[in-house]
mmCIF file of C-alpha atoms in Angstrom:
data_model
loop_
_atom_site.group_PDB
_atom_site.id
_atom_site.type_symbol
_atom_site.label_atom_id
_atom_site.label_comp_id
_atom_site.label_asym_id
_atom_site.label_seq_id
_atom_site.Cartn_x
_atom_site.Cartn_y
_atom_site.Cartn_z
ATOM 1 C CA MET A 1 6.655 -18.380 32.508
ATOM 2 C CA THR A 2 6.646 -15.560 30.114
ATOM 3 C CA THR A 3 3.265 -14.345 27.993
ATOM 4 C CA SER A 4 3.315 -13.593 24.579
ATOM 5 C CA PRO A 5 2.895 -10.228 23.592
ATOM 6 C CA PRO A 6 -0.739 -9.249 22.302
ATOM 7 C CA THR A 7 -1.876 -9.762 18.440
ATOM 8 C CA ASP A 8 -1.689 -6.237 16.612
ATOM 9 C CA ASP A 9 -4.910 -7.390 15.097
ATOM 10 C CA GLU A 10 -7.313 -5.354 16.857
ATOM 11 C CA HIS A 11 -10.344 -7.171 15.317
ATOM 12 C CA ALA A 12 -9.352 -10.805 16.079
ATOM 13 C CA THR A 13 -11.877 -13.411 15.922
ATOM 14 C CA PRO A 14 -13.672 -13.697 19.338
ATOM 15 C CA GLU A 15 -12.877 -15.962 22.034
ATOM 16 C CA ARG A 16 -15.164 -16.872 24.852
ATOM 17 C CA TRP A 17 -16.132 -13.616 26.579
ATOM 18 C CA PRO A 18 -14.725 -11.811 28.445
ATOM 19 C CA SER A 19 -11.723 -13.403 27.270
ATOM 20 C CA PRO A 20 -8.202 -12.818 29.087
ATOM 21 C CA ARG A 21 -7.175 -11.092 25.720
ATOM 22 C CA TRP A 22 -10.245 -9.145 25.449
ATOM 23 C CA LEU A 23 -9.560 -7.726 29.164
ATOM 24 C CA THR A 24 -6.314 -6.668 28.280
ATOM 25 C CA GLU A 25 -7.756 -4.771 25.347
ATOM 26 C CA ALA A 26 -10.007 -3.249 27.658
ATOM 27 C CA ARG A 27 -7.354 -2.049 29.716
ATOM 28 C CA ARG A 28 -5.352 -0.764 27.197
ATOM 29 C CA LYS A 29 -8.214 1.247 25.521
ATOM 30 C CA ALA A 30 -9.094 2.389 29.101
ATOM 31 C CA LEU A 31 -6.142 4.411 28.775
ATOM 32 C CA HIS A 32 -6.685 5.552 24.943
ATOM 33 C CA PHE A 33 -10.233 7.029 26.313
ATOM 34 C CA CYS A 34 -8.519 9.435 28.813
ATOM 35 C CA PHE A 35 -7.264 10.980 25.616
ATOM 36 C CA ILE A 36 -10.922 12.247 25.124
ATOM 37 C CA LEU A 37 -9.956 15.160 27.449
ATOM 38 C CA LEU A 38 -7.476 16.451 24.768
ATOM 39 C CA PRO A 39 -10.243 17.341 22.203
ATOM 40 C CA LEU A 40 -12.381 18.730 25.022
ATOM 41 C CA ALA A 41 -9.899 20.791 26.575
ATOM 42 C CA LEU A 42 -9.336 22.111 22.351
ATOM 43 C CA LEU A 43 -13.104 23.091 22.555
ATOM 44 C CA TYR A 44 -13.651 24.358 25.943
ATOM 45 C CA GLU A 45 -10.385 25.757 26.804
ATOM 46 C CA TRP A 46 -11.170 25.338 30.515
ATOM 47 C CA THR A 47 -7.587 25.752 31.832
ATOM 48 C CA PRO A 48 -5.893 29.170 31.951
ATOM 49 C CA TRP A 49 -3.092 27.691 29.392
ATOM 50 C CA PRO A 50 -3.167 26.736 26.727
ATOM 51 C CA ARG A 51 -5.458 28.854 24.776
ATOM 52 C CA GLY A 52 -5.598 29.644 21.383
ATOM 53 C CA LYS A 53 -3.887 27.716 18.356
ATOM 54 C CA GLY A 54 -0.201 29.558 19.304
ATOM 55 C CA GLU A 55 -0.222 27.876 22.888
ATOM 56 C CA TRP A 56 -1.831 24.914 21.827
ATOM 57 C CA ARG A 57 0.979 24.305 19.105
ATOM 58 C CA TRP A 58 3.956 24.773 21.761
ATOM 59 C CA SER A 59 2.171 22.412 24.536
ATOM 60 C CA LEU A 60 1.964 19.891 22.034
ATOM 61 C CA ILE A 61 5.247 20.332 20.700
ATOM 62 C CA VAL A 62 6.406 19.862 24.050
ATOM 63 C CA LEU A 63 4.396 16.719 24.844
ATOM 64 C CA ALA A 64 5.135 14.802 21.511
ATOM 65 C CA LEU A 65 9.007 15.545 21.747
ATOM 66 C CA THR A 66 8.907 14.047 25.093
ATOM 67 C CA ALA A 67 6.709 11.475 24.336
ATOM 68 C CA ILE A 68 9.316 10.374 21.295
ATOM 69 C CA ALA A 69 12.186 10.765 23.540
ATOM 70 C CA LEU A 70 11.010 8.294 26.166
ATOM 71 C CA ASP A 71 9.859 6.087 23.188
ATOM 72 C CA VAL A 72 13.712 6.347 21.846
ATOM 73 C CA ILE A 73 15.125 5.837 25.224
ATOM 74 C CA ARG A 74 13.021 2.977 26.282
ATOM 75 C CA ILE A 75 13.319 1.243 22.933
ATOM 76 C CA HIS A 76 17.454 1.123 22.360
ATOM 77 C CA ASP A 77 18.374 1.033 26.515
ATOM 78 C CA HIS A 78 17.609 -2.636 27.758
ATOM 79 C CA ARG A 79 17.240 -1.857 31.115
ATOM 80 C CA VAL A 80 14.508 0.889 30.539
ATOM 81 C CA ARG A 81 12.772 -1.293 28.518
ATOM 82 C CA ARG A 82 12.723 -4.230 30.836
ATOM 83 C CA PHE A 83 11.570 -1.895 33.404
ATOM 84 C CA PHE A 84 8.709 -0.402 31.149
ATOM 85 C CA THR A 85 7.873 -3.745 29.884
ATOM 86 C CA ARG A 86 7.582 -5.317 33.433
ATOM 87 C CA PHE A 87 4.604 -2.840 34.210
ATOM 88 C CA VAL A 88 2.827 -2.585 31.123
ATOM 89 C CA GLY A 89 4.416 -4.912 28.649
ATOM 90 C CA GLU A 90 0.778 -6.648 28.516
ATOM 91 C CA LEU A 91 -0.919 -3.663 26.896
ATOM 92 C CA LEU A 92 1.627 -3.187 24.352
ATOM 93 C CA ARG A 93 0.930 -4.187 20.581
ATOM 94 C CA ASP A 94 3.409 -6.484 18.837
ATOM 95 C CA HIS A 95 5.085 -3.501 17.076
ATOM 96 C CA GLU A 96 5.061 -1.563 19.888
ATOM 97 C CA TYR A 97 8.014 -3.252 21.520
ATOM 98 C CA PHE A 98 10.239 -1.524 19.254
ATOM 99 C CA SER A 99 8.730 1.667 17.530
ATOM 100 C CA LEU A 100 6.582 4.070 19.171
ATOM 101 C CA LEU A 101 3.899 4.149 21.237
ATOM 102 C CA GLY A 102 0.036 4.740 20.120
ATOM 103 C CA SER A 103 0.091 7.263 22.374
ATOM 104 C CA THR A 104 3.067 9.155 21.040
ATOM 105 C CA TYR A 105 1.008 8.622 17.425
ATOM 106 C CA LEU A 106 -1.722 10.230 19.171
ATOM 107 C CA LEU A 107 -0.091 12.881 20.206
ATOM 108 C CA ILE A 108 1.519 13.682 17.236
ATOM 109 C CA ALA A 109 -1.949 13.293 15.256
ATOM 110 C CA ALA A 110 -2.993 16.176 18.108
ATOM 111 C CA LEU A 111 -0.195 18.761 16.921
ATOM 112 C CA LEU A 112 -0.504 18.340 13.246
ATOM 113 C CA ALA A 113 -4.436 18.792 13.696
ATOM 114 C CA VAL A 114 -3.692 21.593 15.441
ATOM 115 C CA GLU A 115 -1.484 23.123 13.181
ATOM 116 C CA ILE A 116 -3.521 22.100 9.891
ATOM 117 C CA PHE A 117 -7.145 22.465 10.851
ATOM 118 C CA PRO A 118 -8.929 25.273 12.335
ATOM 119 C CA GLN A 119 -9.343 24.159 16.508
ATOM 120 C CA SER A 120 -13.016 22.885 16.217
ATOM 121 C CA VAL A 121 -12.229 20.616 13.397
ATOM 122 C CA ALA A 122 -9.010 19.721 15.035
ATOM 123 C CA ALA A 123 -10.772 18.766 18.287
ATOM 124 C CA ALA A 124 -13.555 16.638 16.028
ATOM 125 C CA ALA A 125 -10.901 14.723 14.274
ATOM 126 C CA LEU A 126 -8.965 13.617 17.758
ATOM 127 C CA GLY A 127 -12.499 12.813 19.114
ATOM 128 C CA PHE A 128 -13.262 10.492 15.952
ATOM 129 C CA THR A 129 -9.814 8.746 16.445
ATOM 130 C CA ILE A 130 -10.267 8.270 20.394
ATOM 131 C CA LEU A 131 -13.930 6.797 20.406
ATOM 132 C CA GLY A 132 -13.978 5.363 17.124
ATOM 133 C CA ASP A 133 -10.816 3.427 17.385
ATOM 134 C CA GLY A 134 -11.186 2.541 20.690
ATOM 135 C CA VAL A 135 -14.742 1.313 20.205
ATOM 136 C CA ALA A 136 -14.029 -0.476 16.851
ATOM 137 C CA ALA A 137 -10.933 -2.357 18.917
ATOM 138 C CA LEU A 138 -13.206 -3.267 21.914
ATOM 139 C CA VAL A 139 -16.384 -4.728 19.655
ATOM 140 C CA GLY A 140 -13.853 -6.394 17.143
ATOM 141 C CA ARG A 141 -12.217 -8.033 19.843
ATOM 142 C CA GLY A 142 -15.562 -9.301 21.329
ATOM 143 C CA MET A 143 -17.803 -9.636 18.532
ATOM 144 C CA GLY A 144 -15.831 -9.540 15.324
ATOM 145 C CA ARG A 145 -16.493 -12.818 13.009
ATOM 146 C CA THR A 146 -17.081 -10.901 9.107
ATOM 147 C CA ARG A 147 -13.563 -10.260 8.129
ATOM 148 C CA PHE A 148 -12.310 -7.862 5.914
ATOM 149 C CA PHE A 149 -8.873 -7.699 5.588
ATOM 150 C CA ASP A 150 -7.392 -7.687 9.288
ATOM 151 C CA LYS A 151 -10.370 -6.408 10.541
ATOM 152 C CA SER A 152 -14.138 -7.026 11.447
ATOM 153 C CA PHE A 153 -17.498 -5.139 10.318
ATOM 154 C CA GLU A 154 -18.591 -5.830 13.759
ATOM 155 C CA GLY A 155 -15.837 -3.810 15.261
ATOM 156 C CA ALA A 156 -16.323 -1.260 12.113
ATOM 157 C CA ALA A 157 -19.732 -0.911 12.994
ATOM 158 C CA GLY A 158 -19.323 -0.009 16.581
ATOM 159 C CA GLY A 159 -16.659 2.488 15.638
ATOM 160 C CA LEU A 160 -19.010 4.113 13.718
ATOM 161 C CA VAL A 161 -21.566 4.221 15.982
ATOM 162 C CA ALA A 162 -19.331 5.619 18.681
ATOM 163 C CA CYS A 163 -18.355 8.352 15.928
ATOM 164 C CA LEU A 164 -22.078 9.017 15.158
ATOM 165 C CA ALA A 165 -22.561 9.894 18.908
ATOM 166 C CA TRP A 166 -19.194 12.292 18.591
ATOM 167 C CA ALA A 167 -21.039 13.943 15.659
ATOM 168 C CA SER A 168 -24.264 14.380 17.328
ATOM 169 C CA PHE A 169 -22.767 16.039 20.454
ATOM 170 C CA LEU A 170 -20.344 18.575 18.267
ATOM 171 C CA ALA A 171 -23.402 19.542 16.621
ATOM 172 C CA VAL A 172 -26.000 19.574 18.801
ATOM 173 C CA THR A 173 -23.711 21.957 20.626
ATOM 174 C CA GLY A 174 -23.224 23.901 17.887
ATOM 175 C CA THR A 175 -19.473 23.221 17.140
ATOM 176 C CA LEU A 176 -19.902 22.389 13.800
ATOM 177 C CA PRO A 177 -22.506 22.003 11.416
ATOM 178 C CA TRP A 178 -24.422 18.510 10.927
ATOM 179 C CA SER A 179 -23.223 18.078 7.651
ATOM 180 C CA VAL A 180 -19.523 18.229 8.547
ATOM 181 C CA VAL A 181 -19.528 16.036 11.318
ATOM 182 C CA LEU A 182 -21.574 13.441 9.760
ATOM 183 C CA LEU A 183 -18.978 13.570 7.187
ATOM 184 C CA GLY A 184 -15.792 13.380 9.443
ATOM 185 C CA ALA A 185 -17.659 10.378 11.305
ATOM 186 C CA GLY A 186 -18.271 8.381 7.699
ATOM 187 C CA VAL A 187 -14.368 8.954 6.569
ATOM 188 C CA ALA A 188 -13.241 8.372 9.814
ATOM 189 C CA SER A 189 -15.170 5.072 10.448
ATOM 190 C CA LEU A 190 -13.658 4.152 6.622
ATOM 191 C CA VAL A 191 -10.450 4.885 7.276
ATOM 192 C CA GLU A 192 -10.349 2.850 10.577
ATOM 193 C CA LEU A 193 -11.802 -0.419 8.748
ATOM 194 C CA LEU A 194 -9.155 0.154 5.626
ATOM 195 C CA PRO A 195 -5.813 -1.572 5.532
ATOM 196 C CA ILE A 196 -3.939 2.084 5.269
ATOM 197 C CA PRO A 197 -0.641 1.381 6.296
ATOM 198 C CA LEU A 198 -0.362 4.189 8.479
ATOM 199 C CA ASP A 199 -0.948 4.056 12.455
ATOM 200 C CA ASP A 200 -4.763 4.662 12.909
ATOM 201 C CA ASN A 201 -4.401 7.346 15.075
ATOM 202 C CA LEU A 202 -2.405 9.658 12.315
ATOM 203 C CA ALA A 203 -4.775 8.347 9.741
ATOM 204 C CA ILE A 204 -8.047 8.717 11.084
ATOM 205 C CA THR A 205 -7.513 12.305 12.746
ATOM 206 C CA LEU A 206 -5.769 13.329 9.244
ATOM 207 C CA PHE A 207 -8.150 11.857 6.569
ATOM 208 C CA ALA A 208 -11.089 13.166 9.000
ATOM 209 C CA GLY A 209 -9.810 16.267 9.807
ATOM 210 C CA TYR A 210 -8.968 16.792 6.010
ATOM 211 C CA ALA A 211 -12.426 15.874 5.033
ATOM 212 C CA MET A 212 -14.224 18.209 7.442
ATOM 213 C CA LYS A 213 -11.758 21.347 6.535
ATOM 214 C CA LEU A 214 -12.723 21.092 2.869
ATOM 215 C CA LEU A 215 -16.507 20.974 3.645
ATOM 216 C CA TRP A 216 -16.804 23.541 6.103
ATOM 217 C CA SER A 217 -16.760 27.323 5.335
ATOM 218 C CA PRO A 218 -16.794 29.103 8.704
ATOM 219 C CA ALA A 219 -18.979 32.591 8.760
#
């Protein structure tokens, strides 16, 4: 018996909790949350390599191109697609069966952020994307009732709390000023809620990063 893939609606009407669909979403977002290591590595550079904008650029180019290549092979080779679906098919959204994965978009977003923004702003924007989008999906899937387009206000509120927590961490540690990170948190939460026809990983990172870049004038 085959199972239908999960819906693309991250803030779907809640079911009995914890529903199988929520647990599937939780497994998917557990992988998503692991990417928080990327902005932390950008901030603290605890490894010998990469360090600095140039090295980060080339490492992310390699990672993004590798992910894109694997996605293209998966999409166009039915044997690879069947093998991939057998192991992680339940974690895929409808559109990911024949398009780039969310993780691939996140690597592309990281590359663009490092290229366009100061490193601390790039890290901040990626953190908003990873934490805000992930928490919004879990809260929306579990408790979302007040609908707004294909999202829920409950999910958006959960995402905002996560973004504010990340903003507080950045401000308390002296990474960026309070005004900058609060603006980034607000923009990230708004972009996550609005039905912008762009993958959330790209949209949140770029909009939040650009807003923070406009406001921040490093000494």
